[in-house]
Amino acid sequence: MKNISSTLSSIRKEGLYRDCRYLSSQQAPKVYIEGRKIILLGSNNYLGLCEDIRIKEAAKGAIDKYGVGAGGSRLTTGSYDLHRELEEKIASFKGTESALVFNTGYMANLGIISALCDRKWVIFSDKYNHASIIDGCLLSGAKLIRYKHCDMEDLERKIHMYKESNNLIVTDGIFSMDGNVAPLKDIARLAKAHGIVTMVDDAHGVGILGKNGSGTIAHFNLSKEIDIQMGTLSKALASIGGYVAGKKDVIEYIKNISRSFIFSTALPPSSIAASLRAIDIIREDEERRKKLIDLSEWFKKELVKLGFRVTKTITPIIPVIIGNAENTVKFSKGLLEEGIYVPAIRPPTVPKGTSRLRISLMANHDYEDLKYVLKVIEIHGKRLGII
Ligand SMILES: Cc1ncc(COP(=O)(O)O)c(C=O)c1O
């Protein structure tokens, strides 16, 4: 038995203790937390679709027609015509032959990687890849080789060390805590030269980059080159679920082998209906995407003008690096007192010494609110000696 109380007390001592904050309103630029109206800045609801009336109506309609629960797993009684429709829509959105929906992005990564790879495989994984990718690699039993973040020389050097094996390169499309975009063109080139399978997790790219918002792979025009496209329906798409898209036989194989797909009750039809409507809206609404990118560009420039260390990105994820965990928590708490909620991101989510405020904007954030945020951030940044 692990020593629970000493582990908890050292987590507390290092400023790494985490707990939930409970919202009592919908995910939106302004929310209610513990009875107070707060500006929300860390959400993955990038396009502001969680409160979209059209998506709500789609979900309500599905409840009226299908009820509330799926009632079974996907390969028993829990697959509905809506699941098939969504899988076909995702495949067409992503430019692939086929797609399969999982219950979450986390389960998708676990299920895809552990179905495709085993002990005979070597997986090259970017050092900053999401935890669900790492867990999928570990579950597969493959040899996990982590290359330096976005460092193609390091990746190539490591590829040469394991030439004889079955190999997979896996990367986030947009890195969730840094907001930067993976060098997918170089990854695809290296993979082709060395006969390596490629997988991209585009949880944060869908709805943001690429033609019709279809993601990072489309942004680089690599739909034919990347073998496995994975993503989630829970961020810009404002719903819940994960997916894999790729060649038909690969998807059929995953459907039959992947334990996180097989051994879990299917998503309810209402969530599937919400995802279907969200994809339609994202495809049509170029303006919403543009507004988000413009707002993010402006906000980043303002932060830099104030003297903050802001990672260079073309996405709405704006990490403000503070350094140590304690100051990051103090900063986040100070902002909350002034009516602004930005979660403090600390190890193990990010490397030690790079704790940060992970600001992320929504397309429907208001300039005036964001100007207020900048003012408050400046005061607290100065008070803590960060700027
Ligand atoms: C890059 C990345 N992959 C996968 C996931 C997991 O997706 P989900 O939240 O749908 O489980 C997340 C989000 O938490 C993520 O940021």
JSON list of C-alpha atoms in Angstrom, two decimals, residues 95-202:
[
{"chain": "A", "resi": 95, "resn": "GLY", "atom": "CA", "xyz": [-10.12, 13.13, -46.03]},
{"chain": "A", "resi": 96, "resn": "THR", "atom": "CA", "xyz": [-9.73, 9.45, -45.09]},
{"chain": "A", "resi": 97, "resn": "GLU", "atom": "CA", "xyz": [-11.45, 6.22, -46.14]},
{"chain": "A", "resi": 98, "resn": "SER", "atom": "CA", "xyz": [-12.93, 5.47, -42.77]},
{"chain": "A", "resi": 99, "resn": "ALA", "atom": "CA", "xyz": [-13.25, 6.53, -39.11]},
{"chain": "A", "resi": 100, "resn": "LEU", "atom": "CA", "xyz": [-14.24, 5.11, -35.75]},
{"chain": "A", "resi": 101, "resn": "VAL", "atom": "CA", "xyz": [-15.61, 6.94, -32.70]},
{"chain": "A", "resi": 102, "resn": "PHE", "atom": "CA", "xyz": [-14.35, 6.20, -29.19]},
{"chain": "A", "resi": 103, "resn": "ASN", "atom": "CA", "xyz": [-15.89, 7.47, -25.94]},
{"chain": "A", "resi": 104, "resn": "THR", "atom": "CA", "xyz": [-13.09, 9.95, -25.24]},
{"chain": "A", "resi": 105, "resn": "GLY", "atom": "CA", "xyz": [-9.84, 11.09, -26.80]},
{"chain": "A", "resi": 106, "resn": "TYR", "atom": "CA", "xyz": [-8.01, 9.47, -23.92]},
{"chain": "A", "resi": 107, "resn": "MET", "atom": "CA", "xyz": [-9.63, 6.11, -24.67]},
{"chain": "A", "resi": 108, "resn": "ALA", "atom": "CA", "xyz": [-8.91, 6.56, -28.38]},
{"chain": "A", "resi": 109, "resn": "ASN", "atom": "CA", "xyz": [-5.18, 7.00, -27.81]},
{"chain": "A", "resi": 110, "resn": "LEU", "atom": "CA", "xyz": [-5.06, 4.07, -25.43]},
{"chain": "A", "resi": 111, "resn": "GLY", "atom": "CA", "xyz": [-7.05, 1.87, -27.79]},
{"chain": "A", "resi": 112, "resn": "ILE", "atom": "CA", "xyz": [-5.38, 2.83, -31.08]},
{"chain": "A", "resi": 113, "resn": "ILE", "atom": "CA", "xyz": [-1.77, 2.52, -29.97]},
{"chain": "A", "resi": 114, "resn": "SER", "atom": "CA", "xyz": [-2.22, -0.65, -27.95]},
{"chain": "A", "resi": 115, "resn": "ALA", "atom": "CA", "xyz": [-4.10, -2.27, -30.85]},
{"chain": "A", "resi": 116, "resn": "LEU", "atom": "CA", "xyz": [-1.48, -1.34, -33.46]},
{"chain": "A", "resi": 117, "resn": "CYS", "atom": "CA", "xyz": [1.76, -1.89, -31.57]},
{"chain": "A", "resi": 118, "resn": "ASP", "atom": "CA", "xyz": [3.20, -4.62, -29.40]},
{"chain": "A", "resi": 119, "resn": "ARG", "atom": "CA", "xyz": [6.57, -5.60, -27.91]},
{"chain": "A", "resi": 120, "resn": "LYS", "atom": "CA", "xyz": [8.12, -5.92, -31.33]},
{"chain": "A", "resi": 121, "resn": "TRP", "atom": "CA", "xyz": [7.49, -2.23, -32.07]},
{"chain": "A", "resi": 122, "resn": "VAL", "atom": "CA", "xyz": [9.50, 0.88, -31.35]},
{"chain": "A", "resi": 123, "resn": "ILE", "atom": "CA", "xyz": [7.48, 4.07, -30.86]},
{"chain": "A", "resi": 124, "resn": "PHE", "atom": "CA", "xyz": [9.08, 7.48, -31.31]},
{"chain": "A", "resi": 125, "resn": "SER", "atom": "CA", "xyz": [7.08, 9.97, -29.29]},
{"chain": "A", "resi": 126, "resn": "ASP", "atom": "CA", "xyz": [7.59, 13.73, -28.89]},
{"chain": "A", "resi": 127, "resn": "LYS", "atom": "CA", "xyz": [8.66, 14.56, -25.34]},
{"chain": "A", "resi": 128, "resn": "TYR", "atom": "CA", "xyz": [5.68, 16.90, -24.88]},
{"chain": "A", "resi": 129, "resn": "ASN", "atom": "CA", "xyz": [3.04, 14.48, -26.18]},
{"chain": "A", "resi": 130, "resn": "HIS", "atom": "CA", "xyz": [-0.20, 14.25, -24.23]},
{"chain": "A", "resi": 131, "resn": "ALA", "atom": "CA", "xyz": [-0.38, 11.78, -21.32]},
{"chain": "A", "resi": 132, "resn": "SER", "atom": "CA", "xyz": [-2.94, 9.64, -23.15]},
{"chain": "A", "resi": 133, "resn": "ILE", "atom": "CA", "xyz": [-0.42, 9.00, -25.94]},
{"chain": "A", "resi": 134, "resn": "ILE", "atom": "CA", "xyz": [2.23, 8.01, -23.43]},
{"chain": "A", "resi": 135, "resn": "ASP", "atom": "CA", "xyz": [-0.21, 5.72, -21.62]},
{"chain": "A", "resi": 136, "resn": "GLY", "atom": "CA", "xyz": [-1.19, 4.12, -24.94]},
{"chain": "A", "resi": 137, "resn": "CYS", "atom": "CA", "xyz": [2.48, 3.47, -25.70]},
{"chain": "A", "resi": 138, "resn": "LEU", "atom": "CA", "xyz": [3.07, 1.96, -22.26]},
{"chain": "A", "resi": 139, "resn": "LEU", "atom": "CA", "xyz": [-0.01, -0.24, -22.54]},
{"chain": "A", "resi": 140, "resn": "SER", "atom": "CA", "xyz": [1.12, -1.56, -25.92]},
{"chain": "A", "resi": 141, "resn": "GLY", "atom": "CA", "xyz": [4.36, -2.96, -24.46]},
{"chain": "A", "resi": 142, "resn": "ALA", "atom": "CA", "xyz": [6.36, -1.36, -27.30]},
{"chain": "A", "resi": 143, "resn": "LYS", "atom": "CA", "xyz": [9.76, 0.19, -26.69]},
{"chain": "A", "resi": 144, "resn": "LEU", "atom": "CA", "xyz": [9.06, 3.88, -26.08]},
{"chain": "A", "resi": 145, "resn": "ILE", "atom": "CA", "xyz": [11.70, 6.30, -27.37]},
{"chain": "A", "resi": 146, "resn": "ARG", "atom": "CA", "xyz": [10.98, 9.93, -26.54]},
{"chain": "A", "resi": 147, "resn": "TYR", "atom": "CA", "xyz": [12.61, 12.49, -28.83]},
{"chain": "A", "resi": 148, "resn": "LYS", "atom": "CA", "xyz": [13.29, 16.10, -27.83]},
{"chain": "A", "resi": 149, "resn": "HIS", "atom": "CA", "xyz": [10.32, 18.37, -28.34]},
{"chain": "A", "resi": 150, "resn": "CYS", "atom": "CA", "xyz": [9.88, 19.06, -32.10]},
{"chain": "A", "resi": 151, "resn": "ASP", "atom": "CA", "xyz": [13.59, 18.30, -32.63]},
{"chain": "A", "resi": 152, "resn": "MET", "atom": "CA", "xyz": [13.90, 16.57, -36.01]},
{"chain": "A", "resi": 153, "resn": "GLU", "atom": "CA", "xyz": [17.64, 15.99, -35.68]},
{"chain": "A", "resi": 154, "resn": "ASP", "atom": "CA", "xyz": [17.08, 14.12, -32.45]},
{"chain": "A", "resi": 155, "resn": "LEU", "atom": "CA", "xyz": [14.23, 12.14, -34.03]},
{"chain": "A", "resi": 156, "resn": "GLU", "atom": "CA", "xyz": [16.37, 11.18, -37.02]},
{"chain": "A", "resi": 157, "resn": "ARG", "atom": "CA", "xyz": [19.27, 10.17, -34.80]},
{"chain": "A", "resi": 158, "resn": "LYS", "atom": "CA", "xyz": [16.97, 7.90, -32.81]},
{"chain": "A", "resi": 159, "resn": "ILE", "atom": "CA", "xyz": [15.36, 6.44, -35.93]},
{"chain": "A", "resi": 160, "resn": "HIS", "atom": "CA", "xyz": [18.81, 5.31, -37.08]},
{"chain": "A", "resi": 161, "resn": "MET", "atom": "CA", "xyz": [19.31, 3.47, -33.79]},
{"chain": "A", "resi": 162, "resn": "TYR", "atom": "CA", "xyz": [16.21, 1.27, -34.32]},
{"chain": "A", "resi": 163, "resn": "LYS", "atom": "CA", "xyz": [16.11, 0.69, -38.05]},
{"chain": "A", "resi": 164, "resn": "GLU", "atom": "CA", "xyz": [15.25, -3.00, -38.02]},
{"chain": "A", "resi": 165, "resn": "SER", "atom": "CA", "xyz": [11.99, -2.81, -36.03]},
{"chain": "A", "resi": 166, "resn": "ASN", "atom": "CA", "xyz": [8.37, -1.99, -36.80]},
{"chain": "A", "resi": 167, "resn": "ASN", "atom": "CA", "xyz": [8.23, 1.69, -36.04]},
{"chain": "A", "resi": 168, "resn": "LEU", "atom": "CA", "xyz": [5.65, 4.34, -35.25]},
{"chain": "A", "resi": 169, "resn": "ILE", "atom": "CA", "xyz": [6.14, 8.09, -34.92]},
{"chain": "A", "resi": 170, "resn": "VAL", "atom": "CA", "xyz": [3.42, 9.72, -32.84]},
{"chain": "A", "resi": 171, "resn": "THR", "atom": "CA", "xyz": [2.95, 13.41, -32.12]},
{"chain": "A", "resi": 172, "resn": "ASP", "atom": "CA", "xyz": [0.40, 15.97, -31.02]},
{"chain": "A", "resi": 173, "resn": "GLY", "atom": "CA", "xyz": [-0.62, 18.18, -33.97]},
{"chain": "A", "resi": 174, "resn": "ILE", "atom": "CA", "xyz": [-0.90, 21.21, -31.67]},
{"chain": "A", "resi": 175, "resn": "PHE", "atom": "CA", "xyz": [0.73, 20.77, -28.27]},
{"chain": "A", "resi": 176, "resn": "SER", "atom": "CA", "xyz": [-1.92, 21.18, -25.63]},
{"chain": "A", "resi": 177, "resn": "MET", "atom": "CA", "xyz": [0.10, 23.08, -23.02]},
{"chain": "A", "resi": 178, "resn": "ASP", "atom": "CA", "xyz": [2.31, 25.11, -25.40]},
{"chain": "A", "resi": 179, "resn": "GLY", "atom": "CA", "xyz": [0.04, 25.81, -28.34]},
{"chain": "A", "resi": 180, "resn": "ASN", "atom": "CA", "xyz": [2.79, 25.29, -30.90]},
{"chain": "A", "resi": 181, "resn": "VAL", "atom": "CA", "xyz": [2.33, 23.23, -34.06]},
{"chain": "A", "resi": 182, "resn": "ALA", "atom": "CA", "xyz": [4.31, 20.02, -34.68]},
{"chain": "A", "resi": 183, "resn": "PRO", "atom": "CA", "xyz": [6.66, 20.02, -37.71]},
{"chain": "A", "resi": 184, "resn": "LEU", "atom": "CA", "xyz": [4.47, 17.54, -39.53]},
{"chain": "A", "resi": 185, "resn": "LYS", "atom": "CA", "xyz": [6.05, 18.03, -42.96]},
{"chain": "A", "resi": 186, "resn": "ASP", "atom": "CA", "xyz": [9.45, 16.98, -41.61]},
{"chain": "A", "resi": 187, "resn": "ILE", "atom": "CA", "xyz": [7.92, 14.11, -39.66]},
{"chain": "A", "resi": 188, "resn": "ALA", "atom": "CA", "xyz": [6.13, 12.85, -42.78]},
{"chain": "A", "resi": 189, "resn": "ARG", "atom": "CA", "xyz": [9.35, 13.14, -44.81]},
{"chain": "A", "resi": 190, "resn": "LEU", "atom": "CA", "xyz": [11.40, 11.19, -42.26]},
{"chain": "A", "resi": 191, "resn": "ALA", "atom": "CA", "xyz": [8.68, 8.56, -41.91]},
{"chain": "A", "resi": 192, "resn": "LYS", "atom": "CA", "xyz": [8.51, 8.06, -45.66]},
{"chain": "A", "resi": 193, "resn": "ALA", "atom": "CA", "xyz": [12.28, 7.80, -46.00]},
{"chain": "A", "resi": 194, "resn": "HIS", "atom": "CA", "xyz": [12.47, 5.14, -43.28]},
{"chain": "A", "resi": 195, "resn": "GLY", "atom": "CA", "xyz": [9.20, 3.27, -43.85]},
{"chain": "A", "resi": 196, "resn": "ILE", "atom": "CA", "xyz": [7.68, 4.32, -40.51]},
{"chain": "A", "resi": 197, "resn": "VAL", "atom": "CA", "xyz": [3.98, 4.48, -39.63]},
{"chain": "A", "resi": 198, "resn": "THR", "atom": "CA", "xyz": [2.77, 7.96, -38.57]},
{"chain": "A", "resi": 199, "resn": "MET", "atom": "CA", "xyz": [0.08, 9.00, -36.10]},
{"chain": "A", "resi": 200, "resn": "VAL", "atom": "CA", "xyz": [-1.05, 12.54, -35.25]},
{"chain": "A", "resi": 201, "resn": "ASP", "atom": "CA", "xyz": [-3.23, 13.47, -32.27]},
{"chain": "A", "resi": 202, "resn": "ASP", "atom": "CA", "xyz": [-5.10, 16.56, -33.44]}
]
